[in-house]
Amino acid sequence: MLRDLMRGDDAQIDAVAAVIAAASPDVIVLQGVDYDLELHALGALRDRIAEAGADFGHIFALRPNRGMPTGQDMDGNGRLGEPADRQAYGAFSGQGGMAILSRYPIDAAGVRDFSALLWKDMPGADLPVVDGAPFPNAPALAVQRLSSVGHWVVPVILPDGPLHLLTFHASTPVFDGPEDRNGRRNHDELRFWSLYLDGAFGTAPASRFVLAGAANLAPDEGEGRHGALRALLADARLQDPRPRRSAPVPRDPARAADPAFDTVHWPAPGPGGRRVDYILPSADLGVLASGVLWPAPGETLHAKVEAASRHRLVWVDLARR
């Protein structure tokens, strides 16, 4: 990402900057951004976004699990050192991480990072098994982290006090075999947040928090294990604003879900539209408005939104009750 930023001619980066500037959020979680130790790439991206019209005085990122070497054969194909043998699929350490840009200060000392939690150590871990044996093998599961990218709790210091941002990027639940390794991992990555709010990993905030991230899963369609996501959406401690696309879209008779709530479109041969990205504020916060920035063809920003990502920018406008 830093290489592409320094070249100054990357159409996707320009589109991302334009979309974020148009939305002008106070706090934004970015997915799929490369990480480096001193945040040179994220700082350069922040500067590019500022040129497009949105200033963020504070940036934050931690090393993602994606691309992190394990020294083990994580996919069971008998070879080591491949992208699939890392904590999550990646060509290099730091590829495709998460980042936060904020107009308000971030309490870095108060951050809780659960990214190092081993999958096997999660209460009730649903680990993959084939013929009664751990898949791909016991040494691999002994070092396998739960988070494919990360699970963070980040305090953002607003004028009237902290707001805790709970953020993550879950594994895709497909691209595996009958052991359903990715599906099980995705399910447990989402179930982590229910356990966290229950106090399983220490004291959790009881109010003024927002769960925001990429679940890579729709509640009622597509492959995957949907129980953990449905539990979050029904959790009385959270509220689901159900953001809608900014432009009207007709119902698709081939789908059970309403495409008005989609947040991504995977082109053919992918599954098409799905709701897989979520912002779930705590129940004590007031939701003033919400949406998915998805202009129709011919409307302003349509081309930029298309070029920026298959995923669309999801936003929620909040107030203290």
PDB file of C-alpha atoms in Angstrom:
ATOM      1  CA  MET A   1       0.000   0.000   0.000  1.00  0.00           C
ATOM      2  CA  LEU A   2       2.820   2.413   0.815  1.00  0.00           C
ATOM      3  CA  ARG A   3       4.404   1.722  -2.570  1.00  0.00           C
ATOM      4  CA  ASP A   4       1.137   2.510  -4.342  1.00  0.00           C
ATOM      5  CA  LEU A   5       0.618   5.653  -2.279  1.00  0.00           C
ATOM      6  CA  MET A   6       4.117   6.920  -3.078  1.00  0.00           C
ATOM      7  CA  ARG A   7       3.591   6.383  -6.796  1.00  0.00           C
ATOM      8  CA  GLY A   8       0.601   8.703  -6.596  1.00  0.00           C
ATOM      9  CA  ASP A   9      -1.276   7.171  -9.518  1.00  0.00           C
ATOM     10  CA  ASP A  10      -3.345   4.399  -7.926  1.00  0.00           C
ATOM     11  CA  ALA A  11      -6.992   4.759  -8.963  1.00  0.00           C
ATOM     12  CA  GLN A  12      -8.300   2.704  -6.056  1.00  0.00           C
ATOM     13  CA  ILE A  13      -6.501   4.826  -3.465  1.00  0.00           C
ATOM     14  CA  ASP A  14      -7.837   7.997  -5.066  1.00  0.00           C
ATOM     15  CA  ALA A  15     -11.346   6.508  -4.999  1.00  0.00           C
ATOM     16  CA  VAL A  16     -11.045   5.461  -1.343  1.00  0.00           C
ATOM     17  CA  ALA A  17      -9.931   8.986  -0.401  1.00  0.00           C
ATOM     18  CA  ALA A  18     -12.824  10.551  -2.318  1.00  0.00           C
ATOM     19  CA  VAL A  19     -15.432   8.258  -0.755  1.00  0.00           C
ATOM     20  CA  ILE A  20     -14.182   8.818   2.791  1.00  0.00           C
ATOM     21  CA  ALA A  21     -13.997  12.576   2.244  1.00  0.00           C
ATOM     22  CA  ALA A  22     -17.557  12.592   0.921  1.00  0.00           C
ATOM     23  CA  ALA A  23     -18.833  10.682   3.959  1.00  0.00           C
ATOM     24  CA  SER A  24     -16.747  12.889   6.303  1.00  0.00           C
ATOM     25  CA  PRO A  25     -16.976  10.602   9.350  1.00  0.00           C
ATOM     26  CA  ASP A  26     -15.711  11.467  12.814  1.00  0.00           C
ATOM     27  CA  VAL A  27     -14.311   7.956  13.286  1.00  0.00           C
ATOM     28  CA  ILE A  28     -13.802   5.301  10.618  1.00  0.00           C
ATOM     29  CA  VAL A  29     -12.562   1.713  10.716  1.00  0.00           C
ATOM     30  CA  LEU A  30     -10.729   0.701   7.556  1.00  0.00           C
ATOM     31  CA  GLN A  31     -10.404  -2.922   6.472  1.00  0.00           C
ATOM     32  CA  GLY A  32      -7.839  -4.482   4.170  1.00  0.00           C
ATOM     33  CA  VAL A  33      -5.072  -1.898   4.715  1.00  0.00           C
ATOM     34  CA  ASP A  34      -1.437  -2.993   4.935  1.00  0.00           C
ATOM     35  CA  TYR A  35       0.345  -2.533   8.257  1.00  0.00           C
ATOM     36  CA  ASP A  36       3.870  -1.383   9.011  1.00  0.00           C
ATOM     37  CA  LEU A  37       5.432  -0.876  12.442  1.00  0.00           C
ATOM     38  CA  GLU A  38       5.658   2.916  12.359  1.00  0.00           C
ATOM     39  CA  LEU A  39       2.393   3.386  10.412  1.00  0.00           C
ATOM     40  CA  HIS A  40       4.071   5.075   7.452  1.00  0.00           C
ATOM     41  CA  ALA A  41       1.480   3.671   5.039  1.00  0.00           C
ATOM     42  CA  LEU A  42      -1.490   4.636   7.209  1.00  0.00           C
ATOM     43  CA  GLY A  43      -0.071   8.121   7.701  1.00  0.00           C
ATOM     44  CA  ALA A  44       0.365   8.525   3.960  1.00  0.00           C
ATOM     45  CA  LEU A  45      -3.200   7.334   3.378  1.00  0.00           C
ATOM     46  CA  ARG A  46      -4.466   9.804   5.976  1.00  0.00           C
ATOM     47  CA  ASP A  47      -2.618  12.579   4.139  1.00  0.00           C
ATOM     48  CA  ARG A  48      -4.160  11.553   0.824  1.00  0.00           C
ATOM     49  CA  ILE A  49      -7.625  11.605   2.387  1.00  0.00           C
ATOM     50  CA  ALA A  50      -6.879  15.080   3.787  1.00  0.00           C
ATOM     51  CA  GLU A  51      -6.076  16.247   0.268  1.00  0.00           C
ATOM     52  CA  ALA A  52      -9.523  14.998  -0.756  1.00  0.00           C
ATOM     53  CA  GLY A  53     -11.157  17.036   2.010  1.00  0.00           C
ATOM     54  CA  ALA A  54     -11.365  15.039   5.273  1.00  0.00           C
ATOM     55  CA  ASP A  55      -8.872  15.626   8.087  1.00  0.00           C
ATOM     56  CA  PHE A  56      -8.166  13.031  10.776  1.00  0.00           C
ATOM     57  CA  GLY A  57      -5.829  14.079  13.546  1.00  0.00           C
ATOM     58  CA  HIS A  58      -5.444  10.595  15.010  1.00  0.00           C
ATOM     59  CA  ILE A  59      -4.557   7.227  13.502  1.00  0.00           C
ATOM     60  CA  PHE A  60      -4.292   3.791  15.074  1.00  0.00           C
ATOM     61  CA  ALA A  61      -3.376   0.290  13.940  1.00  0.00           C
ATOM     62  CA  LEU A  62      -1.912  -2.885  15.394  1.00  0.00           C
ATOM     63  CA  ARG A  63      -0.128  -5.730  13.665  1.00  0.00           C
ATOM     64  CA  PRO A  64      -2.728  -8.037  12.123  1.00  0.00           C
ATOM     65  CA  ASN A  65      -2.642 -11.808  12.299  1.00  0.00           C
ATOM     66  CA  ARG A  66      -3.046 -11.983   8.539  1.00  0.00           C
ATOM     67  CA  GLY A  67       0.260 -12.960   6.950  1.00  0.00           C
ATOM     68  CA  MET A  68       1.916 -13.702  10.303  1.00  0.00           C
ATOM     69  CA  PRO A  69       4.234 -16.751  10.008  1.00  0.00           C
ATOM     70  CA  THR A  70       3.491 -19.823  12.135  1.00  0.00           C
ATOM     71  CA  GLY A  71       6.216 -22.315  11.168  1.00  0.00           C
ATOM     72  CA  GLN A  72       3.477 -24.933  10.796  1.00  0.00           C
ATOM     73  CA  ASP A  73       1.586 -26.583   7.952  1.00  0.00           C
ATOM     74  CA  MET A  74      -1.715 -24.841   8.626  1.00  0.00           C
ATOM     75  CA  ASP A  75      -3.658 -26.206   5.650  1.00  0.00           C
ATOM     76  CA  GLY A  76      -2.408 -29.805   5.832  1.00  0.00           C
ATOM     77  CA  ASN A  77      -0.977 -30.007   2.320  1.00  0.00           C
ATOM     78  CA  GLY A  78       2.445 -31.162   3.509  1.00  0.00           C
ATOM     79  CA  ARG A  79       4.272 -27.948   2.583  1.00  0.00           C
ATOM     80  CA  LEU A  80       5.503 -25.071   4.746  1.00  0.00           C
ATOM     81  CA  GLY A  81       5.891 -21.355   4.264  1.00  0.00           C
ATOM     82  CA  GLU A  82       2.965 -20.821   1.884  1.00  0.00           C
ATOM     83  CA  PRO A  83       0.436 -17.965   2.297  1.00  0.00           C
ATOM     84  CA  ALA A  84      -2.068 -20.458   3.724  1.00  0.00           C
ATOM     85  CA  ASP A  85       0.416 -21.477   6.439  1.00  0.00           C
ATOM     86  CA  ARG A  86       0.207 -18.127   8.189  1.00  0.00           C
ATOM     87  CA  GLN A  87      -2.142 -17.175  11.008  1.00  0.00           C
ATOM     88  CA  ALA A  88      -4.489 -16.107   8.243  1.00  0.00           C
ATOM     89  CA  TYR A  89      -3.933 -16.216   4.504  1.00  0.00           C
ATOM     90  CA  GLY A  90      -1.422 -13.594   3.418  1.00  0.00           C
ATOM     91  CA  ALA A  91       1.542 -13.128   1.133  1.00  0.00           C
ATOM     92  CA  PHE A  92       3.451 -11.101   3.739  1.00  0.00           C
ATOM     93  CA  SER A  93       3.188 -10.114   7.385  1.00  0.00           C
ATOM     94  CA  GLY A  94       0.973  -7.078   7.793  1.00  0.00           C
ATOM     95  CA  GLN A  95      -1.014  -7.572   4.599  1.00  0.00           C
ATOM     96  CA  GLY A  96      -4.656  -6.537   4.737  1.00  0.00           C
ATOM     97  CA  GLY A  97      -4.932  -5.358   8.322  1.00  0.00           C
ATOM     98  CA  MET A  98      -7.323  -2.972  10.072  1.00  0.00           C
ATOM     99  CA  ALA A  99      -6.870   0.682  10.945  1.00  0.00           C
ATOM    100  CA  ILE A 100      -8.773   3.498  12.641  1.00  0.00           C
ATOM    101  CA  LEU A 101      -8.832   7.149  11.600  1.00  0.00           C
ATOM    102  CA  SER A 102     -10.383   9.581  14.076  1.00  0.00           C
ATOM    103  CA  ARG A 103     -10.989  13.264  14.556  1.00  0.00           C
ATOM    104  CA  TYR A 104     -10.935  12.583  18.308  1.00  0.00           C
ATOM    105  CA  PRO A 105      -8.002  11.337  20.408  1.00  0.00           C
ATOM    106  CA  ILE A 106      -7.490   7.597  20.794  1.00  0.00           C
ATOM    107  CA  ASP A 107      -6.449   6.254  24.194  1.00  0.00           C
ATOM    108  CA  ALA A 108      -3.726   3.909  22.946  1.00  0.00           C
ATOM    109  CA  ALA A 109      -2.752   2.949  26.500  1.00  0.00           C
ATOM    110  CA  GLY A 110      -6.305   1.791  27.187  1.00  0.00           C
ATOM    111  CA  VAL A 111      -6.584  -0.436  24.110  1.00  0.00           C
ATOM    112  CA  ARG A 112      -7.291  -4.118  24.679  1.00  0.00           C
ATOM    113  CA  ASP A 113      -5.963  -6.368  21.915  1.00  0.00           C
ATOM    114  CA  PHE A 114      -7.277  -9.936  21.884  1.00  0.00           C
ATOM    115  CA  SER A 115      -5.596 -10.871  18.613  1.00  0.00           C
ATOM    116  CA  ALA A 116      -3.144 -13.255  20.293  1.00  0.00           C
ATOM    117  CA  LEU A 117      -5.913 -15.392  21.832  1.00  0.00           C
ATOM    118  CA  LEU A 118      -5.402 -18.975  20.695  1.00  0.00           C
ATOM    119  CA  TRP A 119      -8.459 -20.522  19.115  1.00  0.00           C
ATOM    120  CA  LYS A 120      -8.167 -23.588  21.347  1.00  0.00           C
ATOM    121  CA  ASP A 121      -8.279 -21.364  24.448  1.00  0.00           C
ATOM    122  CA  MET A 122     -11.615 -19.784  23.586  1.00  0.00           C
ATOM    123  CA  PRO A 123     -14.414 -21.173  25.777  1.00  0.00           C
ATOM    124  CA  GLY A 124     -16.333 -23.780  23.783  1.00  0.00           C
ATOM    125  CA  ALA A 125     -13.982 -23.542  20.804  1.00  0.00           C
ATOM    126  CA  ASP A 126     -15.436 -25.309  17.762  1.00  0.00           C
ATOM    127  CA  LEU A 127     -12.155 -26.660  16.392  1.00  0.00           C
ATOM    128  CA  PRO A 128     -12.027 -28.567  13.091  1.00  0.00           C
ATOM    129  CA  VAL A 129     -11.749 -32.353  13.308  1.00  0.00           C
ATOM    130  CA  VAL A 130     -11.381 -35.044  10.636  1.00  0.00           C
ATOM    131  CA  ASP A 131     -11.849 -38.723  11.518  1.00  0.00           C
ATOM    132  CA  GLY A 132     -11.654 -37.845  15.203  1.00  0.00           C
ATOM    133  CA  ALA A 133      -8.269 -36.111  14.880  1.00  0.00           C
ATOM    134  CA  PRO A 134      -7.456 -32.364  14.970  1.00  0.00           C
ATOM    135  CA  PHE A 135      -7.357 -30.759  11.519  1.00  0.00           C
ATOM    136  CA  PRO A 136      -4.886 -30.203   9.996  1.00  0.00           C
ATOM    137  CA  ASN A 137      -2.849 -31.530  12.935  1.00  0.00           C
ATOM    138  CA  ALA A 138      -2.325 -30.983  16.652  1.00  0.00           C
ATOM    139  CA  PRO A 139       0.817 -28.775  16.301  1.00  0.00           C
ATOM    140  CA  ALA A 140      -1.030 -26.432  13.937  1.00  0.00           C
ATOM    141  CA  LEU A 141      -4.026 -26.034  16.241  1.00  0.00           C
ATOM    142  CA  ALA A 142      -1.658 -25.502  19.178  1.00  0.00           C
ATOM    143  CA  VAL A 143      -0.490 -22.204  17.636  1.00  0.00           C
ATOM    144  CA  GLN A 144      -3.608 -21.191  15.671  1.00  0.00           C
ATOM    145  CA  ARG A 145      -4.940 -17.826  16.808  1.00  0.00           C
ATOM    146  CA  LEU A 146      -8.679 -17.178  16.809  1.00  0.00           C
ATOM    147  CA  SER A 147      -8.539 -13.832  15.003  1.00  0.00           C
ATOM    148  CA  SER A 148      -7.918 -13.939  11.287  1.00  0.00           C
ATOM    149  CA  VAL A 149      -7.060 -10.225  11.435  1.00  0.00           C
ATOM    150  CA  GLY A 150      -7.725  -8.971  14.961  1.00  0.00           C
ATOM    151  CA  HIS A 151     -10.150  -8.288  17.807  1.00  0.00           C
ATOM    152  CA  TRP A 152      -9.599  -4.839  19.347  1.00  0.00           C
ATOM    153  CA  VAL A 153     -11.340  -2.707  21.969  1.00  0.00           C
ATOM    154  CA  VAL A 154     -10.256   0.888  21.350  1.00  0.00           C
ATOM    155  CA  PRO A 155     -11.300   3.843  23.557  1.00  0.00           C
ATOM    156  CA  VAL A 156     -11.996   6.988  21.528  1.00  0.00           C
ATOM    157  CA  ILE A 157     -12.046  10.100  23.734  1.00  0.00           C
ATOM    158  CA  LEU A 158     -15.080  12.204  22.834  1.00  0.00           C
ATOM    159  CA  PRO A 159     -15.733  15.618  24.439  1.00  0.00           C
ATOM    160  CA  ASP A 160     -18.134  14.028  26.931  1.00  0.00           C
ATOM    161  CA  GLY A 161     -16.049  10.934  27.696  1.00  0.00           C
ATOM    162  CA  PRO A 162     -14.789   7.706  26.105  1.00  0.00           C
ATOM    163  CA  LEU A 163     -16.600   5.657  23.521  1.00  0.00           C
ATOM    164  CA  HIS A 164     -15.276   2.114  23.190  1.00  0.00           C
ATOM    165  CA  LEU A 165     -14.910   0.860  19.638  1.00  0.00           C
ATOM    166  CA  LEU A 166     -15.058  -2.945  19.380  1.00  0.00           C
ATOM    167  CA  THR A 167     -13.729  -3.888  15.984  1.00  0.00           C
ATOM    168  CA  PHE A 168     -12.724  -6.980  14.021  1.00  0.00           C
ATOM    169  CA  HIS A 169     -12.467  -8.553  10.583  1.00  0.00           C
ATOM    170  CA  ALA A 170     -13.652 -12.157  10.578  1.00  0.00           C
ATOM    171  CA  SER A 171     -12.406 -14.935   8.325  1.00  0.00           C
ATOM    172  CA  THR A 172     -14.336 -15.802   5.212  1.00  0.00           C
ATOM    173  CA  PRO A 173     -16.397 -18.939   5.976  1.00  0.00           C
ATOM    174  CA  VAL A 174     -15.635 -20.611   2.624  1.00  0.00           C
ATOM    175  CA  PHE A 175     -12.580 -21.828   0.681  1.00  0.00           C
ATOM    176  CA  ASP A 176     -12.034 -24.911   2.844  1.00  0.00           C
ATOM    177  CA  GLY A 177     -13.014 -28.598   2.866  1.00  0.00           C
ATOM    178  CA  PRO A 178     -15.509 -30.830   4.651  1.00  0.00           C
ATOM    179  CA  GLU A 179     -13.809 -30.049   7.966  1.00  0.00           C
ATOM    180  CA  ASP A 180     -15.284 -26.523   7.608  1.00  0.00           C
ATOM    181  CA  ARG A 181     -12.230 -24.938   9.187  1.00  0.00           C
ATOM    182  CA  ASN A 182     -13.023 -21.462   7.901  1.00  0.00           C
ATOM    183  CA  GLY A 183     -16.706 -21.696   8.707  1.00  0.00           C
ATOM    184  CA  ARG A 184     -15.993 -22.771  12.282  1.00  0.00           C
ATOM    185  CA  ARG A 185     -13.388 -20.053  12.730  1.00  0.00           C
ATOM    186  CA  ASN A 186     -15.703 -17.361  11.384  1.00  0.00           C
ATOM    187  CA  HIS A 187     -18.422 -18.521  13.782  1.00  0.00           C
ATOM    188  CA  ASP A 188     -16.098 -18.397  16.795  1.00  0.00           C
ATOM    189  CA  GLU A 189     -14.679 -15.007  15.783  1.00  0.00           C
ATOM    190  CA  LEU A 190     -18.227 -13.626  15.940  1.00  0.00           C
ATOM    191  CA  ARG A 191     -19.110 -15.570  19.093  1.00  0.00           C
ATOM    192  CA  PHE A 192     -16.083 -13.982  20.758  1.00  0.00           C
ATOM    193  CA  TRP A 193     -17.991 -10.705  21.090  1.00  0.00           C
ATOM    194  CA  SER A 194     -20.930 -12.302  22.884  1.00  0.00           C
ATOM    195  CA  LEU A 195     -18.484 -13.892  25.329  1.00  0.00           C
ATOM    196  CA  TYR A 196     -16.606 -10.613  25.704  1.00  0.00           C
ATOM    197  CA  LEU A 197     -19.791  -8.731  26.599  1.00  0.00           C
ATOM    198  CA  ASP A 198     -20.569 -11.533  29.096  1.00  0.00           C
ATOM    199  CA  GLY A 199     -17.258 -10.787  30.844  1.00  0.00           C
ATOM    200  CA  ALA A 200     -15.414 -13.936  29.736  1.00  0.00           C
ATOM    201  CA  PHE A 201     -12.245 -11.949  28.940  1.00  0.00           C
ATOM    202  CA  GLY A 202     -12.332  -9.401  31.735  1.00  0.00           C
ATOM    203  CA  THR A 203     -14.487  -6.368  32.382  1.00  0.00           C
ATOM    204  CA  ALA A 204     -16.398  -5.178  29.340  1.00  0.00           C
ATOM    205  CA  PRO A 205     -17.990  -1.746  28.929  1.00  0.00           C
ATOM    206  CA  ALA A 206     -21.648  -1.722  29.942  1.00  0.00           C
ATOM    207  CA  SER A 207     -22.487   1.383  27.909  1.00  0.00           C
ATOM    208  CA  ARG A 208     -21.161   3.770  25.258  1.00  0.00           C
ATOM    209  CA  PHE A 209     -19.629   1.238  22.907  1.00  0.00           C
ATOM    210  CA  VAL A 210     -19.966   0.336  19.244  1.00  0.00           C
ATOM    211  CA  LEU A 211     -19.286  -3.045  17.654  1.00  0.00           C
ATOM    212  CA  ALA A 212     -18.116  -2.382  14.097  1.00  0.00           C
ATOM    213  CA  GLY A 213     -16.464  -4.710  11.637  1.00  0.00           C
ATOM    214  CA  ALA A 214     -16.542  -7.091   8.713  1.00  0.00           C
ATOM    215  CA  ALA A 215     -18.299 -10.325   9.638  1.00  0.00           C
ATOM    216  CA  ASN A 216     -17.920 -11.762   6.126  1.00  0.00           C
ATOM    217  CA  LEU A 217     -21.305 -13.350   6.756  1.00  0.00           C
ATOM    218  CA  ALA A 218     -24.946 -12.514   6.084  1.00  0.00           C
ATOM    219  CA  PRO A 219     -27.532 -13.434   8.719  1.00  0.00           C
ATOM    220  CA  ASP A 220     -29.920 -15.348   6.465  1.00  0.00           C
ATOM    221  CA  GLU A 221     -28.184 -16.412   3.262  1.00  0.00           C
ATOM    222  CA  GLY A 222     -24.991 -17.835   1.874  1.00  0.00           C
ATOM    223  CA  GLU A 223     -22.562 -20.351   3.280  1.00  0.00           C
ATOM    224  CA  GLY A 224     -21.390 -20.223   6.856  1.00  0.00           C
ATOM    225  CA  ARG A 225     -22.598 -20.921  10.374  1.00  0.00           C
ATOM    226  CA  HIS A 226     -25.090 -18.170  11.117  1.00  0.00           C
ATOM    227  CA  GLY A 227     -25.877 -18.751  14.790  1.00  0.00           C
ATOM    228  CA  ALA A 228     -23.267 -16.460  16.349  1.00  0.00           C
ATOM    229  CA  LEU A 229     -24.116 -13.555  14.047  1.00  0.00           C
ATOM    230  CA  ARG A 230     -27.836 -13.921  14.652  1.00  0.00           C
ATOM    231  CA  ALA A 231     -27.159 -13.965  18.393  1.00  0.00           C
ATOM    232  CA  LEU A 232     -25.283 -10.660  18.137  1.00  0.00           C
ATOM    233  CA  LEU A 233     -28.012  -9.051  16.063  1.00  0.00           C
ATOM    234  CA  ALA A 234     -30.599 -10.146  18.649  1.00  0.00           C
ATOM    235  CA  ASP A 235     -28.489  -9.218  21.716  1.00  0.00           C
ATOM    236  CA  ALA A 236     -30.383  -6.770  23.939  1.00  0.00           C
ATOM    237  CA  ARG A 237     -27.101  -5.008  24.775  1.00  0.00           C
ATOM    238  CA  LEU A 238     -26.750  -4.020  21.113  1.00  0.00           C
ATOM    239  CA  GLN A 239     -28.991  -2.386  18.552  1.00  0.00           C
ATOM    240  CA  ASP A 240     -29.039  -2.978  14.820  1.00  0.00           C
ATOM    241  CA  PRO A 241     -29.817   0.208  12.864  1.00  0.00           C
ATOM    242  CA  ARG A 242     -30.136  -1.889   9.661  1.00  0.00           C
ATOM    243  CA  PRO A 243     -28.441   0.702   7.394  1.00  0.00           C
ATOM    244  CA  ARG A 244     -29.933   0.867   3.916  1.00  0.00           C
ATOM    245  CA  ARG A 245     -28.331   1.604   0.572  1.00  0.00           C
ATOM    246  CA  SER A 246     -28.431   5.282  -0.344  1.00  0.00           C
ATOM    247  CA  ALA A 247     -30.162   4.600  -3.676  1.00  0.00           C
ATOM    248  CA  PRO A 248     -33.340   2.508  -4.045  1.00  0.00           C
ATOM    249  CA  VAL A 249     -32.834  -1.014  -5.367  1.00  0.00           C
ATOM    250  CA  PRO A 250     -35.499  -3.476  -6.537  1.00  0.00           C
ATOM    251  CA  ARG A 251     -36.042  -6.776  -4.772  1.00  0.00           C
ATOM    252  CA  ASP A 252     -34.348  -9.787  -6.325  1.00  0.00           C
ATOM    253  CA  PRO A 253     -36.813 -12.696  -6.639  1.00  0.00           C
ATOM    254  CA  ALA A 254     -33.908 -15.138  -6.462  1.00  0.00           C
ATOM    255  CA  ARG A 255     -32.933 -13.922  -2.990  1.00  0.00           C
ATOM    256  CA  ALA A 256     -34.613 -14.231   0.381  1.00  0.00           C
ATOM    257  CA  ALA A 257     -32.804 -11.140   1.715  1.00  0.00           C
ATOM    258  CA  ASP A 258     -33.645  -7.571   0.725  1.00  0.00           C
ATOM    259  CA  PRO A 259     -30.747  -6.113  -1.354  1.00  0.00           C
ATOM    260  CA  ALA A 260     -31.475  -2.705   0.160  1.00  0.00           C
ATOM    261  CA  PHE A 261     -29.405  -3.827   3.154  1.00  0.00           C
ATOM    262  CA  ASP A 262     -26.425  -5.170   1.175  1.00  0.00           C
ATOM    263  CA  THR A 263     -22.984  -3.849   2.072  1.00  0.00           C
ATOM    264  CA  VAL A 264     -20.923  -5.688  -0.550  1.00  0.00           C
ATOM    265  CA  HIS A 265     -21.185  -6.949  -4.099  1.00  0.00           C
ATOM    266  CA  TRP A 266     -18.973  -9.821  -5.157  1.00  0.00           C
ATOM    267  CA  PRO A 267     -19.085 -10.003  -8.969  1.00  0.00           C
ATOM    268  CA  ALA A 268     -19.541 -13.280 -10.827  1.00  0.00           C
ATOM    269  CA  PRO A 269     -18.593 -15.984 -10.172  1.00  0.00           C
ATOM    270  CA  GLY A 270     -19.011 -14.659  -6.631  1.00  0.00           C
ATOM    271  CA  PRO A 271     -22.332 -14.659  -4.767  1.00  0.00           C
ATOM    272  CA  GLY A 272     -23.313 -11.084  -5.656  1.00  0.00           C
ATOM    273  CA  GLY A 273     -24.804  -8.804  -3.026  1.00  0.00           C
ATOM    274  CA  ARG A 274     -24.757  -9.577   0.700  1.00  0.00           C
ATOM    275  CA  ARG A 275     -25.029  -7.818   4.035  1.00  0.00           C
ATOM    276  CA  VAL A 276     -21.699  -8.677   5.695  1.00  0.00           C
ATOM    277  CA  ASP A 277     -20.455  -5.425   7.332  1.00  0.00           C
ATOM    278  CA  TYR A 278     -22.007  -4.189  10.571  1.00  0.00           C
ATOM    279  CA  ILE A 279     -22.142  -1.243  12.957  1.00  0.00           C
ATOM    280  CA  LEU A 280     -23.984  -2.237  16.144  1.00  0.00           C
ATOM    281  CA  PRO A 281     -24.126   0.522  18.795  1.00  0.00           C
ATOM    282  CA  SER A 282     -24.760  -0.249  22.442  1.00  0.00           C
ATOM    283  CA  ALA A 283     -28.399  -0.031  23.484  1.00  0.00           C
ATOM    284  CA  ASP A 284     -27.901   3.190  25.478  1.00  0.00           C
ATOM    285  CA  LEU A 285     -26.828   5.232  22.456  1.00  0.00           C
ATOM    286  CA  GLY A 286     -29.286   7.093  20.282  1.00  0.00           C
ATOM    287  CA  VAL A 287     -29.273   6.329  16.546  1.00  0.00           C
ATOM    288  CA  LEU A 288     -30.061   9.489  14.565  1.00  0.00           C
ATOM    289  CA  ALA A 289     -29.523   8.056  11.089  1.00  0.00           C
ATOM    290  CA  SER A 290     -27.669   5.323   9.227  1.00  0.00           C
ATOM    291  CA  GLY A 291     -26.919   4.196   5.704  1.00  0.00           C
ATOM    292  CA  VAL A 292     -24.752   2.408   3.175  1.00  0.00           C
ATOM    293  CA  LEU A 293     -23.019   4.779   0.764  1.00  0.00           C
ATOM    294  CA  TRP A 294     -24.083   3.174  -2.512  1.00  0.00           C
ATOM    295  CA  PRO A 295     -25.135   5.692  -5.176  1.00  0.00           C
ATOM    296  CA  ALA A 296     -26.977   4.496  -8.249  1.00  0.00           C
ATOM    297  CA  PRO A 297     -25.361   4.549 -11.710  1.00  0.00           C
ATOM    298  CA  GLY A 298     -25.175   8.116 -12.967  1.00  0.00           C
ATOM    299  CA  GLU A 299     -25.268   9.619  -9.496  1.00  0.00           C
ATOM    300  CA  THR A 300     -22.402  11.550  -7.956  1.00  0.00           C
ATOM    301  CA  LEU A 301     -19.659   9.293  -6.571  1.00  0.00           C
ATOM    302  CA  HIS A 302     -21.004   6.133  -8.232  1.00  0.00           C
ATOM    303  CA  ALA A 303     -17.797   5.527 -10.183  1.00  0.00           C
ATOM    304  CA  LYS A 304     -15.612   6.308  -7.158  1.00  0.00           C
ATOM    305  CA  VAL A 305     -17.571   3.948  -4.911  1.00  0.00           C
ATOM    306  CA  GLU A 306     -17.281   1.193  -7.503  1.00  0.00           C
ATOM    307  CA  ALA A 307     -13.527   1.714  -7.810  1.00  0.00           C
ATOM    308  CA  ALA A 308     -12.872   1.964  -4.065  1.00  0.00           C
ATOM    309  CA  SER A 309     -13.945  -1.532  -3.025  1.00  0.00           C
ATOM    310  CA  ARG A 310     -16.427  -4.338  -3.453  1.00  0.00           C
ATOM    311  CA  HIS A 311     -17.495  -3.373   0.073  1.00  0.00           C
ATOM    312  CA  ARG A 312     -19.428  -0.157   0.613  1.00  0.00           C
ATOM    313  CA  LEU A 313     -18.983   2.415   3.353  1.00  0.00           C
ATOM    314  CA  VAL A 314     -21.458   1.774   6.176  1.00  0.00           C
ATOM    315  CA  TRP A 315     -22.221   4.675   8.517  1.00  0.00           C
ATOM    316  CA  VAL A 316     -24.263   5.389  11.637  1.00  0.00           C
ATOM    317  CA  ASP A 317     -24.890   8.813  13.183  1.00  0.00           C
ATOM    318  CA  LEU A 318     -25.030   8.520  16.991  1.00  0.00           C
ATOM    319  CA  ALA A 319     -25.995  10.706  19.933  1.00  0.00           C
ATOM    320  CA  ARG A 320     -25.928  10.279  23.667  1.00  0.00           C
ATOM    321  CA  ARG A 321     -29.406   9.638  25.054  1.00  0.00           C
TER     322      ARG A 321
END
